[in-house]
Tab-separated table of C-alpha atoms in Angstrom:
chain	number	residue	atom	x	y	z
G	1	MET	CA	-6.185	3.730	-27.519
G	2	ALA	CA	-9.504	1.669	-26.395
G	3	ALA	CA	-9.575	-2.124	-27.735
G	4	ASP	CA	-9.869	-3.224	-30.920
G	5	PRO	CA	-13.122	-4.166	-32.887
G	6	GLY	CA	-13.256	-8.132	-32.185
G	7	PRO	CA	-14.959	-10.844	-30.206
G	8	THR	CA	-14.018	-9.752	-26.861
G	9	GLY	CA	-16.174	-6.984	-26.820
G	10	ARG	CA	-19.718	-6.439	-24.639
G	11	ASP	CA	-21.809	-7.336	-27.878
G	12	ALA	CA	-20.348	-10.490	-28.334
G	13	GLY	CA	-23.081	-13.202	-28.207
G	14	SER	CA	-21.167	-16.319	-27.322
G	15	PRO	CA	-22.577	-17.791	-23.644
G	16	GLU	CA	-19.249	-17.439	-22.005
G	17	ASP	CA	-18.872	-13.485	-23.488
G	18	LEU	CA	-22.769	-12.901	-22.030
G	19	ARG	CA	-21.806	-14.496	-18.514
G	20	ALA	CA	-18.398	-12.469	-18.582
G	21	ALA	CA	-20.187	-8.877	-19.597
G	22	ALA	CA	-22.625	-9.823	-16.419
G	23	LEU	CA	-19.997	-10.612	-14.041
G	24	ARG	CA	-18.010	-7.575	-15.189
G	25	ASP	CA	-21.313	-5.253	-14.442
G	26	ALA	CA	-21.651	-7.229	-11.048
G	27	LEU	CA	-17.962	-6.480	-10.133
G	28	ALA	CA	-18.289	-2.525	-11.372
G	29	ASP	CA	-21.694	-2.245	-9.000
G	30	ARG	CA	-19.572	-4.210	-6.038
G	31	LEU	CA	-16.516	-1.409	-6.548
G	32	ILE	CA	-18.932	1.503	-6.636
G	33	ALA	CA	-20.778	0.383	-3.565
G	34	GLU	CA	-17.594	0.079	-1.870
G	35	GLY	CA	-16.459	3.432	-3.160
G	36	ALA	CA	-13.454	2.204	-4.716
G	37	ILE	CA	-14.972	3.464	-8.022
G	38	THR	CA	-16.109	6.788	-7.700
G	39	THR	CA	-16.626	8.219	-11.126
G	40	PRO	CA	-18.977	7.133	-14.100
G	41	ARG	CA	-15.888	7.314	-16.379
G	42	LEU	CA	-14.209	4.540	-14.723
G	43	ALA	CA	-17.168	2.074	-14.007
G	44	GLU	CA	-17.431	2.125	-17.954
G	45	VAL	CA	-14.478	1.048	-17.850
G	46	PHE	CA	-14.524	-1.645	-15.584
G	47	ARG	CA	-17.720	-2.954	-17.394
G	48	THR	CA	-15.866	-3.114	-20.712
G	49	VAL	CA	-12.283	-4.443	-20.112
G	50	PRO	CA	-12.624	-8.399	-19.950
G	51	ARG	CA	-10.574	-9.617	-17.078
G	52	HIS	CA	-10.827	-13.213	-17.910
G	53	ARG	CA	-8.670	-12.956	-20.507
G	54	PHE	CA	-5.538	-11.684	-18.153
G	55	THR	CA	-6.416	-14.433	-15.939
G	56	PRO	CA	-6.216	-17.755	-18.259
G	57	GLY	CA	-7.180	-20.861	-16.925
G	58	LEU	CA	-9.412	-19.519	-13.828
G	59	PRO	CA	-13.215	-20.053	-13.771
G	60	LEU	CA	-15.211	-17.006	-14.770
G	61	GLU	CA	-16.552	-16.428	-11.288
G	62	LEU	CA	-12.835	-16.187	-9.882
G	63	ALA	CA	-11.389	-14.186	-12.803
G	64	TYR	CA	-14.041	-11.511	-11.710
G	65	ALA	CA	-13.633	-12.086	-7.885
G	66	ASN	CA	-12.160	-9.146	-6.077
G	67	GLN	CA	-9.036	-10.756	-5.194
G	68	VAL	CA	-5.758	-10.638	-6.546
G	69	VAL	CA	-4.330	-13.244	-9.205
G	70	PHE	CA	-0.497	-14.617	-8.478
G	71	VAL	CA	0.769	-15.277	-11.950
G	72	LYS	CA	4.314	-15.951	-10.700
G	73	ARG	CA	6.620	-17.105	-7.532
G	74	ASP	CA	10.085	-17.209	-6.890
G	75	ARG	CA	11.843	-20.669	-5.788
G	76	SER	CA	10.725	-19.893	-2.218
G	77	GLY	CA	6.935	-19.461	-3.387
G	78	VAL	CA	7.002	-15.588	-2.611
G	79	PRO	CA	4.521	-13.826	-5.315
G	80	THR	CA	6.722	-11.707	-7.757
G	81	SER	CA	3.796	-10.677	-10.156
G	82	SER	CA	0.158	-10.604	-10.082
G	83	VAL	CA	-3.015	-9.190	-11.753
G	84	SER	CA	-4.035	-6.742	-8.493
G	85	ALA	CA	-7.193	-6.956	-7.044
G	86	PRO	CA	-9.765	-4.967	-8.658
G	87	ASP	CA	-10.891	-2.479	-5.698
G	88	ILE	CA	-6.940	-1.398	-5.314
G	89	GLN	CA	-6.553	-1.071	-9.338
G	90	ALA	CA	-9.770	0.933	-9.359
G	91	ILE	CA	-8.603	3.498	-6.167
G	92	MET	CA	-5.171	3.969	-8.116
G	93	LEU	CA	-6.663	4.921	-11.202
G	94	GLU	CA	-9.429	7.221	-9.612
G	95	GLN	CA	-6.108	8.649	-7.874
G	96	ALA	CA	-4.382	8.858	-11.124
G	97	ALA	CA	-7.384	10.856	-13.043
G	98	VAL	CA	-5.877	9.459	-16.301
G	99	PRO	CA	-6.929	12.558	-18.789
G	100	PRO	CA	-8.110	11.513	-22.193
G	101	GLY	CA	-5.106	11.343	-24.543
G	102	GLY	CA	-2.616	10.842	-22.283
G	103	ARG	CA	0.743	9.385	-22.448
G	104	LEU	CA	1.038	6.928	-19.871
G	105	LEU	CA	3.384	4.542	-18.432
G	106	GLU	CA	2.883	1.694	-16.082
G	107	ILE	CA	5.477	-0.148	-14.415
G	108	GLY	CA	4.981	-3.720	-13.279
G	109	SER	CA	2.913	-5.291	-15.747
G	110	GLY	CA	0.029	-7.739	-15.129
G	111	GLY	CA	-2.010	-6.748	-18.606
G	112	TYR	CA	-4.972	-5.673	-17.301
G	113	ASN	CA	-4.528	-2.640	-15.721
G	114	ALA	CA	-2.866	-1.389	-18.740
G	115	ALA	CA	-5.851	-2.194	-20.898
G	116	LEU	CA	-7.720	-0.251	-18.197
G	117	MET	CA	-5.536	2.511	-18.659
G	118	ALA	CA	-5.712	2.033	-22.517
G	119	GLU	CA	-9.605	2.775	-22.294
G	120	LEU	CA	-9.061	5.391	-20.005
G	121	ALA	CA	-6.654	7.408	-22.250
G	122	GLY	CA	-8.969	6.610	-25.379
G	123	PRO	CA	-7.779	6.428	-29.113
G	124	ASP	CA	-5.676	9.615	-28.993
G	125	GLY	CA	-3.829	7.873	-25.757
G	126	GLU	CA	-0.339	6.095	-25.476
G	127	VAL	CA	0.209	3.285	-23.188
G	128	THR	CA	3.629	1.848	-22.107
G	129	THR	CA	4.039	-0.833	-19.791
G	130	VAL	CA	7.282	-2.177	-18.561
G	131	ASP	CA	8.069	-5.242	-16.782
G	132	ILE	CA	11.812	-6.510	-15.845
G	133	ASP	CA	10.708	-9.999	-16.067
G	134	PRO	CA	10.762	-11.344	-19.573
G	135	ASP	CA	8.208	-13.893	-18.657
G	136	VAL	CA	6.030	-11.498	-17.297
G	137	ALA	CA	6.235	-9.159	-20.213
G	138	ASP	CA	5.463	-11.925	-22.739
G	139	ARG	CA	2.595	-12.899	-20.908
G	140	ALA	CA	1.179	-9.267	-20.265
G	141	ARG	CA	1.826	-9.062	-24.273
G	142	ALA	CA	-0.177	-12.270	-25.466
G	143	CYS	CA	-2.882	-11.471	-23.346
G	144	LEU	CA	-3.242	-7.696	-23.927
G	145	ALA	CA	-3.228	-8.795	-27.684
G	146	GLY	CA	-5.683	-11.311	-26.897
G	147	ALA	CA	-7.732	-9.048	-25.772
G	148	GLY	CA	-7.676	-6.695	-28.340
G	149	TYR	CA	-5.090	-3.868	-26.819
G	150	ARG	CA	-2.255	-4.407	-29.197
G	151	ALA	CA	-1.529	-0.987	-29.213
G	152	VAL	CA	-0.297	-1.004	-25.582
G	153	ARG	CA	3.645	-0.990	-25.982
G	154	VAL	CA	5.095	-3.743	-23.448
G	155	VAL	CA	8.604	-3.260	-22.849
G	156	THR	CA	11.264	-5.334	-20.890
G	157	ALA	CA	13.278	-3.609	-18.852
G	158	ASP	CA	14.329	-2.463	-15.699
G	159	ALA	CA	12.084	0.667	-14.553
G	160	GLU	CA	14.458	2.457	-12.401
G	161	ASP	CA	15.596	4.626	-15.004
G	162	GLY	CA	11.969	4.772	-16.391
G	163	LEU	CA	11.719	4.994	-20.146
G	164	PRO	CA	13.220	7.760	-21.552
G	165	GLU	CA	12.631	7.354	-24.943
G	166	ARG	CA	9.003	7.536	-24.719
G	167	ALA	CA	8.922	10.459	-21.636
G	168	PRO	CA	7.451	12.711	-20.746
G	169	PHE	CA	4.366	10.921	-19.345
G	170	ASP	CA	1.071	12.132	-18.226
G	171	ARG	CA	1.104	9.840	-15.587
G	172	ILE	CA	3.161	7.120	-14.381
G	173	VAL	CA	1.492	4.147	-12.527
G	174	VAL	CA	3.425	1.711	-10.592
G	175	THR	CA	1.834	-1.248	-9.580
G	176	VAL	CA	4.914	-3.120	-7.437
G	177	GLU	CA	6.001	-2.008	-4.151
G	178	ALA	CA	8.660	0.886	-4.169
G	179	TRP	CA	10.785	1.352	-0.917
G	180	ASP	CA	12.397	4.570	-3.049
G	181	LEU	CA	11.526	7.143	-5.775
G	182	PRO	CA	14.310	6.815	-8.621
G	183	PRO	CA	14.787	10.327	-9.552
G	184	ALA	CA	13.879	9.505	-13.596
G	185	TRP	CA	10.267	8.999	-12.361
G	186	ARG	CA	9.974	12.218	-11.128
G	187	GLU	CA	12.289	13.704	-14.041
G	188	GLN	CA	10.231	11.696	-16.971
G	189	LEU	CA	6.697	13.241	-15.688
G	190	ALA	CA	5.338	16.295	-17.428
G	191	PRO	CA	5.114	19.437	-15.510
G	192	ASP	CA	1.514	19.100	-14.377
G	193	GLY	CA	2.064	15.106	-14.405
G	194	ARG	CA	1.078	12.725	-11.714
G	195	LEU	CA	3.010	9.592	-10.136
G	196	VAL	CA	1.022	7.124	-8.580
G	197	VAL	CA	3.052	4.322	-6.562
G	198	PRO	CA	2.641	2.203	-3.502
G	199	LEU	CA	5.578	3.455	-1.354
G	200	ARG	CA	7.274	1.721	1.439
G	201	LEU	CA	7.050	4.475	4.224
G	202	ARG	CA	8.226	3.367	8.205
G	203	GLY	CA	6.925	-0.608	7.370
G	204	LEU	CA	3.582	0.868	6.005
G	205	THR	CA	2.819	0.831	2.221
G	206	ARG	CA	0.453	3.371	1.149
G	207	SER	CA	-0.827	3.873	-2.703
G	208	VAL	CA	0.694	7.443	-2.894
G	209	ALA	CA	-1.057	9.884	-5.805
G	210	PHE	CA	1.799	12.525	-5.968
G	211	ASP	CA	1.900	15.650	-8.254
G	212	ARG	CA	5.178	17.187	-9.647
G	213	VAL	CA	5.626	20.678	-8.438
G	214	ALA	CA	8.308	22.781	-9.719
G	215	ASP	CA	8.938	26.195	-8.321
G	216	ALA	CA	11.426	28.517	-6.445
G	217	ALA	CA	11.156	26.116	-3.782
G	218	GLY	CA	12.544	23.277	-5.730
G	219	ASP	CA	11.396	20.250	-8.385
G	220	ARG	CA	9.461	17.911	-6.216
G	221	LEU	CA	6.744	15.240	-5.895
G	222	VAL	CA	3.726	16.607	-3.217
G	223	SER	CA	1.093	14.149	-2.457
G	224	ARG	CA	-2.790	14.834	-3.371
G	225	SER	CA	-3.940	11.510	-1.623
G	226	ALA	CA	-2.586	8.447	-0.009
G	227	ARG	CA	-4.784	5.134	0.400
G	228	MET	CA	-3.993	1.640	1.944
G	229	CYS	CA	-3.045	-1.047	-0.247
G	230	GLY	CA	-0.442	-3.953	-0.728
G	231	PHE	CA	1.784	-5.269	-3.835
G	232	VAL	CA	4.612	-7.743	-4.393
G	233	LYS	CA	7.944	-6.130	-4.191
G	234	MET	CA	10.523	-4.480	-6.529
G	235	GLN	CA	12.790	-6.132	-8.400
G	236	GLY	CA	16.297	-4.971	-10.016
G	237	ALA	CA	17.676	-1.955	-9.148
G	238	GLY	CA	15.054	-0.730	-6.661
G	239	ARG	CA	14.654	-3.843	-4.968
G	240	HIS	CA	15.054	-3.248	-0.817
G	241	ALA	CA	14.499	-6.587	1.194
G	242	ASP	CA	12.362	-6.085	4.301
G	243	GLU	CA	13.756	-5.236	7.725
G	244	GLU	CA	12.414	-7.415	10.659
G	245	LEU	CA	13.781	-8.614	13.802
G	246	VAL	CA	12.231	-12.416	14.605
G	247	LEU	CA	11.763	-13.071	18.207
G	248	ASN	CA	11.298	-16.384	20.323
G	249	GLY	CA	12.540	-18.419	17.506
G	250	GLY	CA	9.851	-17.174	14.924
G	251	ASP	CA	7.147	-16.931	17.374
G	252	LEU	CA	6.977	-12.950	16.505
G	253	SER	CA	8.439	-10.675	14.125
G	254	LEU	CA	8.834	-6.905	13.960
G	255	ASP	CA	8.882	-5.067	10.643
G	256	ALA	CA	10.476	-1.600	10.261
G	257	ASP	CA	11.927	0.296	7.644
G	258	ASP	CA	15.190	0.679	9.326
G	259	VAL	CA	15.961	-2.091	12.300
G	260	ARG	CA	18.682	-0.246	13.691
G	261	LEU	CA	16.365	2.232	15.491
G	262	LEU	CA	14.983	-0.681	17.321
G	263	PRO	CA	16.229	-1.877	20.801
G	264	SER	CA	17.940	-5.748	19.866
G	265	ALA	CA	16.012	-8.672	19.959
G	266	ARG	CA	17.605	-10.144	22.895
G	267	ARG	CA	16.330	-6.940	24.662
G	268	LEU	CA	12.929	-7.134	23.435
G	269	GLU	CA	12.499	-10.363	24.145
G	270	ALA	CA	13.679	-9.415	28.276
G	271	LEU	CA	11.160	-6.646	28.073
G	272	LEU	CA	8.441	-9.458	26.964
G	273	ARG	CA	9.053	-11.543	30.060
G	274	THR	CA	7.676	-8.840	32.436
G	275	PRO	CA	4.442	-8.249	33.759
G	276	ARG	CA	1.914	-6.955	31.195
G	277	VAL	CA	0.234	-3.629	31.751
G	278	GLU	CA	-2.956	-2.642	29.768
G	279	ARG	CA	-4.414	0.892	29.234
G	280	TRP	CA	-7.754	1.503	27.274
G	281	SER	CA	-8.453	4.465	24.994
G	282	ASP	CA	-12.481	4.400	24.615
G	283	VAL	CA	-11.772	4.973	21.315
G	284	GLN	CA	-14.311	2.666	19.104
G	285	VAL	CA	-13.833	1.246	15.981
G	286	TRP	CA	-15.524	-1.556	13.740
G	287	ARG	CA	-12.987	-4.363	12.789
G	288	TRP	CA	-13.802	-3.482	8.829
G	289	GLU	CA	-12.972	0.170	8.925
G	290	PRO	CA	-9.939	1.488	7.485
G	291	TRP	CA	-7.625	2.924	9.759
G	292	ASP	CA	-5.710	4.340	7.252
G	293	THR	CA	-4.242	7.371	8.994
G	294	LEU	CA	-3.789	5.948	12.632
G	295	PRO	CA	-0.607	3.653	11.793
G	296	LEU	CA	1.157	6.943	10.295
G	297	TRP	CA	0.144	9.309	12.589
G	298	LEU	CA	1.607	6.683	15.354
G	299	ALA	CA	4.881	6.442	12.987
G	300	THR	CA	5.480	10.032	13.125
G	301	GLU	CA	4.753	10.564	16.669
G	302	PHE	CA	7.284	7.094	17.964
G	303	PRO	CA	10.669	6.759	16.707
G	304	GLY	CA	10.594	3.064	17.393
G	305	TYR	CA	7.480	2.921	15.670
G	306	CYS	CA	7.299	-0.776	14.156
G	307	GLN	CA	4.518	-3.436	13.249
G	308	LEU	CA	4.088	-6.823	14.972
G	309	THR	CA	3.006	-9.842	13.421
G	310	LEU	CA	1.823	-12.911	15.362
G	311	GLU	CA	3.728	-15.947	13.668
G	312	VAL	CA	1.941	-18.465	15.765
G	313	PRO	CA	-1.753	-17.839	17.128
G	314	GLY	CA	-1.859	-17.264	20.627
G	315	ALA	CA	1.826	-17.419	21.200
G	316	PRO	CA	3.704	-16.461	22.917
G	317	ALA	CA	3.045	-16.151	26.776
G	318	VAL	CA	4.006	-19.690	28.629
G	319	PRO	CA	6.066	-19.552	32.272
G	320	GLY	CA	9.788	-19.191	30.441
G	321	GLN	CA	8.881	-17.728	27.290
G	322	PHE	CA	7.221	-14.404	27.130
G	323	GLY	CA	5.178	-12.775	29.712
G	324	ALA	CA	5.502	-13.244	33.291
G	325	PRO	CA	4.270	-16.537	34.538
G	326	GLY	CA	0.339	-16.862	34.479
G	327	ALA	CA	0.198	-13.785	32.393
G	328	ALA	CA	-2.438	-13.786	29.650
G	329	PRO	CA	-1.113	-14.258	25.624
G	330	LEU	CA	0.011	-11.195	23.398
G	331	GLU	CA	-3.273	-9.747	21.769
G	332	PRO	CA	-2.353	-7.437	19.286
G	333	ALA	CA	-5.378	-5.812	17.496
G	334	LEU	CA	-4.430	-7.380	14.520
G	335	ARG	CA	-2.779	-10.845	13.558
G	336	SER	CA	-0.520	-9.261	10.951
G	337	GLY	CA	0.824	-5.704	10.856
G	338	THR	CA	-0.215	-4.185	14.346
G	339	PRO	CA	1.133	-0.951	15.140
G	340	ALA	CA	4.091	-1.085	18.035
G	341	VAL	CA	6.393	0.597	19.670
G	342	ALA	CA	9.826	-0.488	20.938
G	343	THR	CA	11.896	1.649	23.023
G	344	PRO	CA	15.211	0.195	25.003
G	345	SER	CA	12.757	0.726	28.321
G	346	ALA	CA	9.535	-0.891	27.039
G	347	PHE	CA	7.637	-2.487	24.120
G	348	ALA	CA	3.723	-1.740	23.637
G	349	TYR	CA	1.383	-2.570	20.951
G	350	LEU	CA	-2.258	-1.824	20.147
G	351	THR	CA	-4.584	-4.201	21.163
G	352	ALA	CA	-8.634	-4.360	20.751
G	353	HIS	CA	-11.712	-5.955	22.927
G	354	PRO	CA	-14.744	-6.669	21.296
G	355	LEU	CA	-17.966	-4.645	22.042
G	356	PRO	CA	-21.633	-5.617	22.192
G	357	ASP	CA	-22.559	-3.698	18.975
G	358	GLY	CA	-19.633	-5.524	17.069
G	359	ARG	CA	-17.104	-2.687	17.173
G	360	VAL	CA	-13.957	-2.926	19.277
G	361	GLU	CA	-12.421	-0.565	21.613
G	362	LEU	CA	-8.464	0.257	20.837
G	363	GLY	CA	-6.221	0.295	23.692
G	364	ALA	CA	-2.640	-0.969	24.789
G	365	GLN	CA	-0.524	-3.645	26.026
G	366	ALA	CA	2.949	-2.901	27.238
G	367	PHE	CA	5.929	-4.443	28.942
G	368	GLY	CA	9.321	-3.213	30.803
G	369	PRO	CA	10.358	-1.058	33.315
G	370	GLU	CA	8.549	1.666	31.400
G	371	ALA	CA	5.624	0.217	30.376
G	372	ALA	CA	2.803	2.141	32.061
G	373	ALA	CA	4.016	5.209	30.794
G	374	LEU	CA	4.645	3.756	27.126
G	375	ALA	CA	0.955	2.249	27.536
G	376	ALA	CA	-0.388	5.795	28.316
G	377	LYS	CA	1.374	7.749	25.688
G	378	LEU	CA	0.363	5.199	23.100
G	379	VAL	CA	-3.517	5.438	24.250
G	380	GLY	CA	-3.178	9.098	24.434
G	381	ARG	CA	-2.022	9.595	20.507
G	382	VAL	CA	-4.857	7.182	19.341
G	383	THR	CA	-7.365	9.369	21.246
G	384	ALA	CA	-5.769	12.491	20.124
G	385	TRP	CA	-6.276	10.610	16.411
G	386	ASP	CA	-9.395	9.847	17.046
G	387	ARG	CA	-10.582	13.327	17.981
G	388	GLU	CA	-8.550	15.416	15.634
G	389	ARG	CA	-7.534	13.192	13.001
G	390	ARG	CA	-9.742	10.121	12.283
G	391	TYR	CA	-12.352	12.260	10.297
G	392	GLY	CA	-10.149	14.979	8.716
G	393	PRO	CA	-7.343	15.496	5.832
G	394	GLY	CA	-4.764	12.725	6.244
G	395	PRO	CA	-0.756	14.080	6.008
G	396	THR	CA	0.933	15.555	3.076
G	397	ILE	CA	3.790	13.587	1.881
G	398	THR	CA	6.455	15.073	-0.108
G	399	ALA	CA	9.280	13.598	-2.183
G	400	TRP	CA	12.154	16.010	-2.070
G	401	PRO	CA	15.668	14.946	-4.000
G	402	ILE	CA	18.187	13.253	-1.661
G	403	ASN	CA	20.701	16.613	-2.355
G	404	ALA	CA	17.907	19.186	-1.724
G	405	PRO	CA	18.139	20.986	1.783
G	406	GLU	CA	17.054	19.169	4.844
G	407	PRO	CA	13.192	19.497	4.920
G	408	ARG	CA	11.648	20.681	8.456
G	409	ALA	CA	8.940	18.529	8.195
G	410	ASP	CA	6.796	16.193	11.488
G	411	LEU	CA	8.674	13.525	10.077
G	412	VAL	CA	11.505	12.942	7.679
G	413	VAL	CA	12.465	9.675	6.204
G	414	VAL	CA	15.623	9.092	4.182
G	415	LYS	CA	15.883	6.996	1.090
G	416	LYS	CA	18.510	6.427	-1.372
G	417	HIS	CA	17.134	9.068	-3.799
G	418	VAL	CA	14.842	10.946	-2.054
G	419	ARG	CA	13.752	12.291	1.714
G	420	ILE	CA	10.080	11.947	2.382
G	421	ALA	CA	8.818	14.721	4.591
G	422	VAL	CA	5.383	13.956	6.326
G	423	ASP	CA	3.433	16.854	7.368
G	424	TRP	CA	0.354	16.921	9.181
G	425	PRO	CA	-2.380	19.772	8.833
G	426	ARG	CA	-1.771	22.287	11.473
G	427	GLY	CA	-3.569	23.566	14.507
G	428	GLN	CA	-4.593	19.983	15.222
G	429	GLY	CA	-3.533	16.995	17.420
C-alpha cells in the first residue's frame, strides 16, 4: 500500500520537491537523534511520506517542524483535530511495530499518520482510517489522494464500535485521547494483534501499546510499553469531559480522573491559607528529562493524586488569599500538570529548585494540619522512585473487561468498559 507513483515522490525534481525532500531527511535525522525513531524501516518511511501535502498552506519549514498542526477547532477554540507532532507519531508507530502486509485501523484521521502506516504495511497491506467528523474525513481523503495514497480507506463513523466489516485488525492505532477502551477495540483485534492508544489514567495520558492476550485467565489487553503523550480528546460516544477543581476564582486548577476522591474546593482553599512546609529529596533531574514513570508511581501510591496547574504566573500568595501572610508564592515544579496530592488534612505538590549544573532538585511543598507528614511521605516516594524505578521497567498496565473478576493490582482504575490494573515489578520500591 505504498504511495502511487507520481509527482510527490522523492525523485521529483521541482525546487519545492527537492527542498521538501531535504527537510524530510533533516526531520528523520532529528527524530533518530532524539530516540523517537529507533528502526531503519521507520526512518525510511519518514524520509518518504510528504508531510507538507497534509499541511496545506503552511510554509515547508513549518510543515516539517517537530510540532503539532491543528486543523480544526470547536466554537470555543479548543482543538478537535490535528496532524500530530512527528515525534509522537514516530513513537507510537515504533510501539505498534506494524507488520508488512498488516491489516490496520487508525482511529482519528489527519491523513499523514495513515500514509506512514500505509508505507509500513506495504503493497500487500490494508489501511483504514476512521473519523467521526465529516469535514476531517473529507480533508484526510483529499490529502491522501493528493499525496498518492488513494488505496487508504477513509471512513466517517464513530469509532466506539470499531469497524466490524473490516476486522480483524493486526494493529489498531488511536490518535485521539481515550478515557476508556470500548470492547470492540479488543474484540476486533486479531489474536496476536496490538492496540496503541493514548489512554487517560488518573489524569495522566500515556500512549500504551496493548497486546491482546486470551488464555485461561481471560481475554484482556496487556501493555508492552507506555510513553508520555498528549492528544486532542475523543468525540462521540467515547467522549469524557475532564474533571477538575477550580480554586481561588481560577488562579489554580486540579485535574483528576474523579474529583469526588478529592476534598472540596472550599476545603482545599482553606488548607492553602495555612503556613507552607517544605521538604527536599536530594533527587536531581534535568528539566528536559522525561519523568514518564514518576507521576504514575505517585498516582499508584496516593488515592488523592491530582495534577496542579497554575493559571496565573506567581499566583496566588498574598495576604487574604492563599498562604499565610508573608508566605512565598506557590512554586510547583511545572507550570502545568505538576503531580500533587490532596487529603482532608493536607495538600502537597512537587516543587523544584535549580542547581548550579543546570539540573533541579525535586522536593515537596505542603499546607494544612498534616502538611509535614504529607510532604515527608511525598518526598519519600520520590526517593523510592529514584532508587528503584527511575531507570527500571515501568509498570504493566492490563485492561480487563468490566465484567471480569476484580483484578488484584497495585492500582485499579474503574472505567465504563474496563478495569485498568497497574502493577509495578515485584521486589522493588
